Amino acid sequence: MKELKKKIEKYKTQFNREITLIQDKKGLQELRNLFLSRKKGYVSLLFEDFKTLKPEERPEAGKIINELKEYVQTKLQALQEEFSTAKKVEKTYDLTLPGKDIYLGSPHPIVHFQQEIEQIFLTMGFTIEEGPEIETDYYNFEALNFPQHHPARDDWDTLYIKDDLLLRTHTSPVQIRVMEKKKPPIRIIIPGKVFRKETPDPTHLPMFFQVEGLVIDVGITFAHLKGTLEYFLKALFNENIKIRFRPSFFPFTEPSAEVDIECTVCDGKNEDCRVCGGSGWIEILGAGMVDPQVLKNVNIDPERYSGFAFGMGIDRTAMFAFQISDMRNFYENDLRFIRQVLRK
Ligand code: FA5
């Protein structure tokens, strides 16, 4: 009898250990066979032992063997049910259905576009510079040849923080900041945010991005300016993009030009186009040869060095690259718009 009790204890410990290792129905069946199979199961073998006991020991022996049998059966049954419900849950997934769209965050389309522009200039050997968005009157105007009360300042009206501090109206002041520190050869671009007193419309914003370009070296001519911009615009749009240079005026370049591209919204075919006003052309940048006076302002000898500069509206140009008829869309935070543009 003592021996039987020991055996039962041993089997129970073994069962408890093995049931925790079971992973599937196959394992479950194997454990069931090990303990309950009619001929060689441990419980059946215990009943064989039972037959060798004295008659007065049998009632207690029968009771504890049956308790083990019930214990094993109940535990196996519970595990079987667990497996069946898990299978039912699995069945509720229909793997043929399309998955849920998960939107990952991403930089704003204008930032993406700015990076594209930077990449083109980096491959041309330019480096990238930055400057402050709050600027002094000296850098934004004075050093760029806009004396106080010069009427050209009116085009660049802006928000003043103090008499001498303002939100920069263009990226050109960074030209001065860089030329004060570095001597030629200089070949840089300056992307950044600028601000103007402007009523928003499809092609004008009070806050927008520009990318400035500046090249200063010995023997730089207008041909270099033209070649660089043509190469850049073809790389940004396509080989067939139509470009035109128009004479213009900026106090800090002489001669100056404005560069237009063909309107990609109407292809020059809609007289009522709200973007190009029916002209078929849209201005995307201002440019010119750096005025000798500007070079003198930063102690670069204009007799030895010459250079060109340009300033392009990133949002304005993005509008044509993405063929969008209203630039304000970029800042209305409608994710349906942003995602469409990012997919193009
Ligand atoms: C300038 O800002 C000069 N600093 C450009 C320059 C740099 C000329 C270096 C010569 C040498 P302008 O005001 O034309 O120029 O602006 C340049 C470009 O910025 C425009 O061609 C246009 O693409 C964009 N832009 C101008 N105003 C707005 C506006 N309100 N909203 C969006 N884009 C604008």
Short mmCIF file of C-alpha atoms and ligand atoms in Angstrom, two decimals:
data_model
loop_
_atom_site.label_atom_id
_atom_site.label_comp_id
_atom_site.label_asym_id
_atom_site.label_seq_id
_atom_site.Cartn_x
_atom_site.Cartn_y
_atom_site.Cartn_z
CA MET A 1 0.00 0.00 0.00
CA LYS A 2 2.84 2.35 0.89
CA GLU A 3 4.45 1.62 -2.44
CA LEU A 4 1.20 2.39 -4.27
CA LYS A 5 0.84 5.76 -2.55
CA LYS A 6 4.45 6.62 -3.52
CA LYS A 7 3.81 5.65 -7.14
CA ILE A 8 0.65 7.77 -7.27
CA GLU A 9 2.58 10.79 -5.90
CA LYS A 10 5.31 10.23 -8.51
CA TYR A 11 2.81 9.97 -11.40
CA LYS A 12 0.99 13.13 -10.28
CA THR A 13 4.23 15.11 -10.16
CA GLN A 14 5.19 13.80 -13.60
CA PHE A 15 1.75 14.65 -15.00
CA ASN A 16 1.84 18.18 -13.59
CA ARG A 17 5.24 18.77 -15.16
CA GLU A 18 4.38 17.34 -18.59
CA ILE A 19 1.06 19.12 -18.97
CA THR A 20 2.80 22.50 -18.78
CA LEU A 21 4.94 21.55 -21.78
CA ILE A 22 2.07 20.71 -24.11
CA GLN A 23 1.81 23.02 -27.16
CA ASP A 24 -0.84 21.38 -29.32
CA LYS A 25 -3.51 18.73 -29.62
CA LYS A 26 -0.97 16.11 -30.62
CA GLY A 27 0.94 16.57 -27.35
CA LEU A 28 -2.35 16.44 -25.50
CA GLN A 29 -3.22 13.06 -27.02
CA GLU A 30 0.21 11.68 -26.22
CA LEU A 31 -0.11 12.64 -22.55
CA ARG A 32 -3.61 11.17 -22.43
CA ASN A 33 -2.28 7.88 -23.83
CA LEU A 34 0.60 7.87 -21.37
CA PHE A 35 -1.74 8.07 -18.37
CA LEU A 36 -5.08 6.74 -19.51
CA SER A 37 -4.53 4.26 -22.34
CA ARG A 38 -6.44 1.13 -21.52
CA LYS A 39 -3.56 -1.32 -21.59
CA LYS A 40 -0.34 0.48 -20.76
CA GLY A 41 -1.49 3.80 -19.30
CA TYR A 42 -0.06 4.56 -15.85
CA VAL A 43 -3.54 4.60 -14.33
CA SER A 44 -4.39 1.19 -15.87
CA LEU A 45 -1.10 -0.16 -14.52
CA LEU A 46 -2.07 1.10 -11.07
CA PHE A 47 -5.24 -0.99 -11.29
CA GLU A 48 -3.00 -3.97 -12.02
CA ASP A 49 -1.13 -3.21 -8.77
CA PHE A 50 -4.52 -2.91 -7.08
CA LYS A 51 -5.24 -6.55 -7.80
CA THR A 52 -2.18 -7.62 -5.75
CA LEU A 53 -3.35 -5.80 -2.62
CA LYS A 54 -4.96 -7.39 0.42
CA PRO A 55 -8.77 -7.17 0.44
CA GLU A 56 -8.83 -4.75 3.44
CA GLU A 57 -6.46 -2.34 1.61
CA ARG A 58 -8.47 -2.25 -1.56
CA PRO A 59 -11.19 0.29 -0.68
CA GLU A 60 -8.64 3.03 0.14
CA ALA A 61 -6.42 2.05 -2.81
CA GLY A 62 -9.37 2.16 -5.21
CA LYS A 63 -10.27 5.62 -3.89
CA ILE A 64 -6.82 7.18 -4.38
CA ILE A 65 -6.30 5.59 -7.82
CA ASN A 66 -9.67 6.94 -8.94
CA GLU A 67 -8.80 10.37 -7.55
CA LEU A 68 -5.65 10.40 -9.69
CA LYS A 69 -7.67 9.26 -12.74
CA GLU A 70 -10.23 12.03 -12.24
CA TYR A 71 -7.48 14.60 -11.66
CA VAL A 72 -5.79 13.61 -14.92
CA GLN A 73 -9.07 13.54 -16.87
CA THR A 74 -10.23 16.94 -15.59
CA LYS A 75 -6.92 18.64 -16.38
CA LEU A 76 -6.73 17.10 -19.87
CA GLN A 77 -10.33 18.11 -20.58
CA ALA A 78 -9.67 21.71 -19.52
CA LEU A 79 -6.64 21.91 -21.78
CA GLN A 80 -8.58 20.44 -24.69
CA GLU A 81 -11.22 23.17 -24.30
CA GLU A 82 -8.53 25.82 -24.19
CA PHE A 83 -7.15 24.58 -27.52
CA SER A 84 -10.62 24.52 -29.12
CA THR A 85 -11.48 28.13 -28.17
CA ALA A 86 -8.06 29.31 -29.35
CA LYS A 87 -8.82 27.69 -32.69
CA LYS A 88 -12.20 29.40 -32.83
CA VAL A 89 -10.55 32.80 -32.28
CA GLU A 90 -8.06 32.01 -35.01
CA LYS A 91 -10.94 31.23 -37.35
CA THR A 92 -12.44 34.72 -36.90
CA TYR A 93 -9.52 36.23 -38.88
CA ASP A 94 -10.14 36.30 -42.61
CA LEU A 95 -6.66 36.42 -44.02
CA THR A 96 -7.96 37.13 -47.53
CA LEU A 97 -9.27 40.59 -46.50
CA PRO A 98 -7.07 43.60 -47.32
CA GLY A 99 -5.06 44.82 -44.33
CA LYS A 100 -5.67 48.09 -42.49
CA ASP A 101 -3.81 51.03 -44.00
CA ILE A 102 -1.31 52.32 -41.47
CA TYR A 103 -0.11 55.84 -42.15
CA LEU A 104 3.41 56.51 -41.03
CA GLY A 105 4.40 60.07 -40.26
CA SER A 106 6.56 61.79 -42.83
CA PRO A 107 8.10 65.19 -43.52
CA HIS A 108 5.76 67.81 -45.02
CA PRO A 109 5.71 67.86 -48.88
CA ILE A 110 7.50 71.23 -48.90
CA VAL A 111 10.29 69.78 -46.76
CA HIS A 112 10.52 66.80 -49.13
CA PHE A 113 10.70 69.16 -52.08
CA GLN A 114 13.37 71.28 -50.38
CA GLN A 115 15.45 68.12 -49.86
CA GLU A 116 15.13 67.30 -53.58
CA ILE A 117 16.39 70.78 -54.45
CA GLU A 118 19.28 70.47 -51.99
CA GLN A 119 20.26 67.14 -53.49
CA ILE A 120 20.57 68.61 -57.00
CA PHE A 121 22.80 71.45 -55.80
CA LEU A 122 24.89 69.13 -53.63
CA THR A 123 25.70 67.06 -56.72
CA MET A 124 26.81 70.32 -58.44
CA GLY A 125 29.33 70.92 -55.64
CA PHE A 126 27.33 73.50 -53.64
CA THR A 127 27.22 73.41 -49.84
CA ILE A 128 24.27 74.36 -47.61
CA GLU A 129 24.20 77.38 -45.27
CA GLU A 130 21.53 78.73 -42.93
CA GLY A 131 20.74 82.04 -41.26
CA PRO A 132 18.36 83.56 -38.67
CA GLU A 133 14.66 84.13 -39.41
CA ILE A 134 14.68 87.25 -37.22
CA GLU A 135 17.08 89.58 -38.97
CA THR A 136 18.51 93.06 -38.53
CA ASP A 137 17.68 95.92 -40.86
CA TYR A 138 21.36 95.98 -41.85
CA TYR A 139 21.47 92.42 -43.22
CA ASN A 140 17.95 92.32 -44.67
CA PHE A 141 18.23 95.71 -46.42
CA GLU A 142 21.19 98.02 -45.85
CA ALA A 143 24.06 95.67 -46.78
CA LEU A 144 22.05 94.59 -49.83
CA ASN A 145 21.97 98.14 -51.17
CA PHE A 146 18.54 99.19 -49.94
CA PRO A 147 19.22 102.48 -48.16
CA GLN A 148 16.66 103.72 -45.59
CA HIS A 149 13.57 105.18 -47.33
CA HIS A 150 14.48 103.56 -50.67
CA PRO A 151 11.18 102.77 -52.48
CA ALA A 152 12.41 99.24 -53.29
CA ARG A 153 11.86 98.41 -49.60
CA ASP A 154 8.10 98.73 -50.12
CA ASP A 155 8.01 95.47 -52.09
CA TRP A 156 9.45 93.66 -49.11
CA ASP A 157 7.28 95.15 -46.35
CA THR A 158 7.31 92.95 -43.28
CA LEU A 159 6.71 92.65 -39.54
CA TYR A 160 9.09 94.65 -37.37
CA ILE A 161 9.98 93.35 -33.93
CA LYS A 162 11.88 96.52 -33.00
CA ASP A 163 13.04 99.44 -35.20
CA ASP A 164 16.09 97.47 -36.18
CA LEU A 165 14.77 93.88 -35.95
CA LEU A 166 12.38 92.29 -38.41
CA LEU A 167 11.14 88.97 -39.80
CA ARG A 168 13.44 88.47 -42.80
CA THR A 169 11.71 89.03 -46.13
CA HIS A 170 14.10 86.92 -48.18
CA THR A 171 17.06 84.57 -47.77
CA SER A 172 19.46 87.11 -49.36
CA PRO A 173 20.72 88.50 -45.98
CA VAL A 174 22.48 85.16 -45.44
CA GLN A 175 24.60 85.96 -48.53
CA ILE A 176 26.08 88.85 -46.54
CA ARG A 177 26.53 86.78 -43.36
CA VAL A 178 28.42 84.10 -45.29
CA MET A 179 30.57 86.53 -47.32
CA GLU A 180 31.59 88.30 -44.10
CA LYS A 181 33.03 85.03 -42.82
CA LYS A 182 34.22 83.16 -45.91
CA LYS A 183 36.39 84.38 -48.73
CA PRO A 184 35.91 83.23 -52.38
CA PRO A 185 35.56 80.77 -53.95
CA ILE A 186 32.01 80.53 -52.55
CA ARG A 187 29.39 78.16 -53.91
CA ILE A 188 26.41 77.84 -51.54
CA ILE A 189 22.66 77.50 -51.31
CA ILE A 190 20.60 78.83 -48.40
CA PRO A 191 17.14 77.30 -47.89
CA GLY A 192 14.82 78.85 -45.29
CA LYS A 193 11.57 80.44 -44.20
CA VAL A 194 10.75 84.06 -45.10
CA PHE A 195 7.90 86.46 -44.23
CA ARG A 196 6.08 89.25 -46.04
CA LYS A 197 3.07 91.50 -45.52
CA GLU A 198 1.01 89.73 -48.14
CA THR A 199 -2.66 88.84 -48.59
CA PRO A 200 -2.82 85.10 -49.30
CA ASP A 201 -3.99 84.10 -52.78
CA PRO A 202 -3.30 81.05 -54.98
CA THR A 203 0.30 82.17 -55.66
CA HIS A 204 1.15 84.37 -52.66
CA LEU A 205 1.62 83.52 -48.98
CA PRO A 206 2.65 85.69 -46.01
CA MET A 207 5.07 82.95 -44.92
CA PHE A 208 6.87 80.81 -47.47
CA PHE A 209 10.19 79.12 -48.20
CA GLN A 210 12.98 80.33 -50.44
CA VAL A 211 16.25 78.84 -51.54
CA GLU A 212 19.02 81.31 -52.19
CA GLY A 213 22.05 80.53 -54.34
CA LEU A 214 25.39 82.37 -54.33
CA VAL A 215 28.53 81.77 -56.39
CA ILE A 216 31.57 84.06 -56.09
CA ASP A 217 34.86 83.38 -57.82
CA VAL A 218 37.26 84.76 -60.40
CA GLY A 219 35.70 85.07 -63.87
CA ILE A 220 32.05 84.25 -63.03
CA THR A 221 29.69 85.57 -65.73
CA PHE A 222 25.97 85.70 -66.53
CA ALA A 223 26.51 82.58 -68.68
CA HIS A 224 27.36 80.62 -65.50
CA LEU A 225 24.15 81.87 -63.88
CA LYS A 226 22.08 80.86 -66.90
CA GLY A 227 23.73 77.45 -67.28
CA THR A 228 23.41 76.62 -63.57
CA LEU A 229 19.72 77.55 -63.41
CA GLU A 230 18.86 75.75 -66.64
CA TYR A 231 20.62 72.59 -65.45
CA PHE A 232 18.91 72.82 -62.07
CA LEU A 233 15.38 73.40 -63.42
CA LYS A 234 15.71 70.57 -65.95
CA ALA A 235 16.87 68.23 -63.17
CA LEU A 236 13.98 69.33 -60.94
CA PHE A 237 11.21 69.21 -63.58
CA ASN A 238 12.24 67.51 -66.80
CA GLU A 239 14.44 68.01 -69.85
CA ASN A 240 11.63 69.71 -71.78
CA ILE A 241 10.62 72.34 -69.23
CA LYS A 242 10.31 75.75 -70.91
CA ILE A 243 12.24 78.51 -69.13
CA ARG A 244 12.54 82.22 -69.87
CA PHE A 245 14.70 85.00 -68.42
CA ARG A 246 13.14 88.49 -68.14
CA PRO A 247 15.09 91.66 -67.30
CA SER A 248 14.23 92.87 -63.80
CA PHE A 249 15.54 94.95 -60.91
CA PHE A 250 16.99 94.06 -57.53
CA PRO A 251 19.12 96.60 -55.62
CA PHE A 252 21.76 93.93 -54.87
CA THR A 253 22.27 92.50 -58.39
CA GLU A 254 23.22 94.15 -61.67
CA PRO A 255 22.08 93.11 -64.23
CA SER A 256 19.04 91.38 -62.72
CA ALA A 257 16.53 88.95 -64.11
CA GLU A 258 13.43 87.08 -63.19
CA VAL A 259 13.01 83.51 -64.35
CA ASP A 260 9.65 82.10 -65.41
CA ILE A 261 8.64 78.57 -66.26
CA GLU A 262 5.73 77.56 -68.42
CA CYS A 263 2.53 77.22 -66.37
CA THR A 264 2.17 73.49 -65.69
CA VAL A 265 -1.35 73.99 -64.33
CA CYS A 266 -2.91 75.09 -67.66
CA ASP A 267 0.05 74.43 -70.01
CA GLY A 268 -0.47 77.97 -71.27
CA LYS A 269 -3.84 77.00 -72.76
CA ASN A 270 -6.34 78.64 -70.40
CA GLU A 271 -6.88 82.38 -70.75
CA ASP A 272 -8.71 82.43 -67.41
CA CYS A 273 -6.08 80.40 -65.49
CA ARG A 274 -6.00 81.77 -61.92
CA VAL A 275 -2.39 80.72 -61.54
CA CYS A 276 -0.66 82.34 -64.54
CA GLY A 277 -3.42 84.88 -65.31
CA GLY A 278 -3.64 83.48 -68.84
CA SER A 279 -0.04 84.47 -69.72
CA GLY A 280 1.13 80.84 -69.77
CA TRP A 281 4.19 81.77 -67.64
CA ILE A 282 4.80 81.95 -63.92
CA GLU A 283 7.70 83.58 -62.10
CA ILE A 284 9.60 81.28 -59.79
CA LEU A 285 12.82 83.12 -59.01
CA GLY A 286 14.80 86.32 -59.06
CA ALA A 287 18.49 86.36 -59.99
CA GLY A 288 21.41 88.46 -61.19
CA MET A 289 25.10 89.26 -61.03
CA VAL A 290 26.10 90.33 -57.52
CA ASP A 291 26.34 94.14 -57.45
CA PRO A 292 29.97 95.33 -56.97
CA GLN A 293 28.77 97.53 -54.09
CA VAL A 294 27.55 94.43 -52.22
CA LEU A 295 31.01 92.85 -52.62
CA LYS A 296 32.61 96.07 -51.30
CA ASN A 297 30.24 95.96 -48.27
CA VAL A 298 31.79 92.61 -47.28
CA ASN A 299 35.39 93.50 -48.20
CA ILE A 300 35.60 91.33 -51.30
CA ASP A 301 37.48 93.03 -54.15
CA PRO A 302 35.01 93.50 -57.07
CA GLU A 303 37.94 94.09 -59.45
CA ARG A 304 39.12 90.54 -58.82
CA TYR A 305 35.95 88.64 -58.03
CA SER A 306 32.49 88.48 -59.55
CA GLY A 307 29.50 86.29 -58.84
CA PHE A 308 25.87 85.50 -59.34
CA ALA A 309 22.98 84.98 -56.96
CA PHE A 310 19.39 83.81 -57.19
CA GLY A 311 16.41 83.38 -54.87
CA MET A 312 13.68 80.89 -55.70
CA GLY A 313 10.28 80.40 -54.02
CA ILE A 314 10.16 76.76 -52.89
CA ASP A 315 6.37 76.67 -52.32
CA ARG A 316 5.71 78.46 -55.61
CA THR A 317 7.90 76.00 -57.50
CA ALA A 318 6.46 72.98 -55.63
CA MET A 319 3.04 74.10 -56.77
CA PHE A 320 4.09 73.56 -60.39
CA ALA A 321 6.02 70.39 -59.71
CA PHE A 322 2.93 68.87 -58.04
CA GLN A 323 0.52 70.63 -60.47
CA ILE A 324 -1.53 72.21 -57.71
CA SER A 325 -3.63 75.24 -58.51
CA ASP A 326 -3.56 76.85 -55.04
CA MET A 327 -0.46 77.13 -52.85
CA ARG A 328 -2.58 77.72 -49.72
CA ASN A 329 -3.40 73.98 -49.76
CA PHE A 330 0.09 73.28 -48.45
CA TYR A 331 -0.73 74.97 -45.14
CA GLU A 332 -4.34 73.97 -44.54
CA ASN A 333 -3.31 70.73 -42.82
CA ASP A 334 -5.81 68.59 -44.70
CA LEU A 335 -4.19 65.17 -44.51
CA ARG A 336 -6.10 63.98 -47.60
CA PHE A 337 -4.27 66.65 -49.62
CA ILE A 338 -0.87 66.06 -47.99
CA ARG A 339 -1.05 62.30 -48.61
CA GLN A 340 -2.04 62.76 -52.24
CA VAL A 341 0.90 65.07 -52.86
CA LEU A 342 3.33 62.74 -51.09
CA ARG A 343 2.23 59.82 -53.27
CA LYS A 344 2.86 61.69 -56.54
C1 FA5 B 1 13.62 88.02 -53.79
O1 FA5 B 1 13.17 87.67 -52.71
C2 FA5 B 1 15.11 88.17 -53.98
N1 FA5 B 1 15.79 88.06 -52.74
C3 FA5 B 1 15.57 87.09 -54.97
C4 FA5 B 1 16.98 87.28 -55.45
C5 FA5 B 1 18.01 86.63 -54.80
C6 FA5 B 1 17.25 88.11 -56.54
C7 FA5 B 1 19.30 86.81 -55.24
C8 FA5 B 1 18.52 88.28 -56.98
C9 FA5 B 1 19.54 87.62 -56.32
P1 FA5 B 1 11.32 88.06 -55.06
O2 FA5 B 1 10.61 88.94 -54.13
O3 FA5 B 1 11.01 88.18 -56.48
O4 FA5 B 1 12.89 88.16 -54.91
O5 FA5 B 1 11.06 86.57 -54.57
C10 FA5 B 1 11.73 85.46 -55.14
C11 FA5 B 1 10.77 84.32 -55.34
O6 FA5 B 1 10.09 84.03 -54.13
C12 FA5 B 1 9.65 84.60 -56.33
O7 FA5 B 1 10.07 84.42 -57.65
C13 FA5 B 1 8.60 83.61 -55.92
O8 FA5 B 1 8.92 82.33 -56.41
C14 FA5 B 1 8.77 83.57 -54.43
N2 FA5 B 1 7.78 84.48 -53.78
C15 FA5 B 1 7.81 85.82 -53.70
N3 FA5 B 1 6.77 86.28 -53.00
C16 FA5 B 1 6.05 85.21 -52.63
C17 FA5 B 1 4.85 85.01 -51.87
N4 FA5 B 1 4.20 86.01 -51.32
N5 FA5 B 1 4.42 83.73 -51.67
C18 FA5 B 1 5.10 82.69 -52.18
N6 FA5 B 1 6.22 82.79 -52.91
C19 FA5 B 1 6.70 84.03 -53.13
#
